[in-house]
CSV table of C-alpha atoms in Angstrom, one decimal:
chain,number,residue,atom,x,y,z
A,1,SER,CA,8.1,-210.3,28.2
A,2,PHE,CA,9.1,-207.2,30.4
A,3,HIS,CA,12.4,-208.4,31.5
A,4,TYR,CA,13.5,-208.9,27.8
A,5,ARG,CA,12.6,-205.4,27.1
A,6,PHE,CA,14.3,-204.0,30.2
A,7,LEU,CA,17.6,-205.8,29.2
A,8,GLU,CA,17.4,-204.8,25.6
A,9,TRP,CA,16.9,-201.2,26.6
A,10,HIS,CA,19.9,-201.2,29.1
A,11,ALA,CA,22.1,-203.2,26.3
A,12,SER,CA,21.2,-200.9,23.4
A,13,GLY,CA,23.0,-197.8,24.7
A,14,MET,CA,20.2,-195.5,24.2
A,15,GLU,CA,19.7,-195.0,28.0
A,16,ASN,CA,23.2,-193.2,28.1
A,17,ALA,CA,21.9,-190.4,25.9
A,18,TRP,CA,18.9,-189.7,28.0
A,19,THR,CA,20.6,-190.1,31.2
A,20,HIS,CA,23.0,-187.4,30.3
A,21,VAL,CA,20.3,-185.2,29.3
A,22,LEU,CA,18.5,-185.7,32.6
A,23,PHE,CA,21.6,-185.1,34.3
A,24,LEU,CA,22.1,-181.6,32.7
A,25,ALA,CA,18.7,-180.9,33.3
A,26,THR,CA,19.1,-181.7,37.0
A,27,VAL,CA,22.1,-179.8,37.3
A,28,TYR,CA,20.6,-176.7,35.6
A,29,VAL,CA,17.6,-176.7,37.7
A,30,ALA,CA,19.5,-177.1,40.9
A,31,TRP,CA,21.8,-174.2,39.8
A,32,ARG,CA,18.7,-172.0,39.3
A,33,MET,CA,17.3,-172.9,42.6
A,34,VAL,CA,20.7,-171.9,44.3
A,35,GLU,CA,20.5,-168.7,42.5
A,36,ASN,CA,16.7,-168.1,43.5
A,37,ARG,CA,17.4,-169.2,47.1
A,38,GLU,CA,14.2,-171.3,47.1
A,39,ILE,CA,13.6,-175.1,46.7
A,40,ARG,CA,10.7,-176.2,44.6
A,41,TRP,CA,9.6,-179.9,45.0
A,42,TRP,CA,8.7,-180.6,41.2
A,43,TRP,CA,12.5,-180.3,40.2
A,44,LEU,CA,12.8,-183.9,41.8
A,45,ILE,CA,11.3,-185.4,38.7
A,46,TRP,CA,14.9,-184.8,36.7
A,47,PRO,CA,17.1,-186.7,39.1
A,48,VAL,CA,14.3,-189.5,39.5
A,49,LEU,CA,14.1,-190.0,35.8
A,50,ALA,CA,17.7,-189.9,35.3
A,51,CYS,CA,18.1,-192.7,38.0
A,52,LEU,CA,15.2,-194.7,36.4
A,53,SER,CA,16.8,-194.3,32.8
A,54,ARG,CA,19.9,-196.0,34.0
A,55,LEU,CA,19.9,-197.8,37.3
A,56,ASP,CA,23.4,-197.3,38.1
A,57,SER,CA,23.3,-193.6,37.9
A,58,VAL,CA,22.1,-193.5,41.3
A,59,VAL,CA,25.9,-193.4,42.1
A,60,HIS,CA,26.5,-190.5,40.2
A,61,MET,CA,23.5,-188.5,41.1
A,62,ALA,CA,24.1,-188.7,44.8
A,63,PRO,CA,27.3,-186.5,44.7
A,64,VAL,CA,25.3,-184.0,42.4
A,65,LEU,CA,22.6,-183.9,45.0
A,66,GLY,CA,25.0,-183.5,47.8
A,67,LEU,CA,26.9,-180.8,46.0
A,68,PHE,CA,23.6,-178.9,45.5
A,69,ALA,CA,22.7,-179.2,49.3
A,70,LEU,CA,26.1,-177.8,50.2
A,71,ALA,CA,25.8,-174.9,47.6
A,72,PHE,CA,22.2,-174.3,48.7
A,73,TRP,CA,23.3,-174.1,52.4
A,74,GLY,CA,26.3,-171.9,51.8
A,75,ARG,CA,23.9,-169.4,49.9
A,76,VAL,CA,20.9,-169.3,52.3
A,77,ARG,CA,22.4,-170.7,55.7
A,78,SER,CA,18.7,-171.5,56.7
A,79,TRP,CA,16.5,-174.4,55.4
A,80,THR,CA,13.4,-173.2,57.1
A,81,ARG,CA,12.9,-170.1,55.1
A,82,THR,CA,13.3,-171.7,51.9
A,83,TRP,CA,11.0,-174.9,51.8
A,84,ARG,CA,8.0,-173.9,49.7
A,85,ILE,CA,5.5,-176.4,48.4
């Protein structure tokens, strides 16, 4: 059943490796956006996948996204110039 596979995945330890890779991808893409002074919506796939690979990683991803917001605000000082879809 689905529940058994879900629990097996979380008990196996494989989610840790994937979660760390996805954390690194999130930090890298966020850093590039701060350097380029523009936000791209597609980058949200990385933190979403990190949170899905290990559900308790939401607690660790929130400070990363908060630091990104502060760094971006410090670099740009205007949200309206940077939102491009």
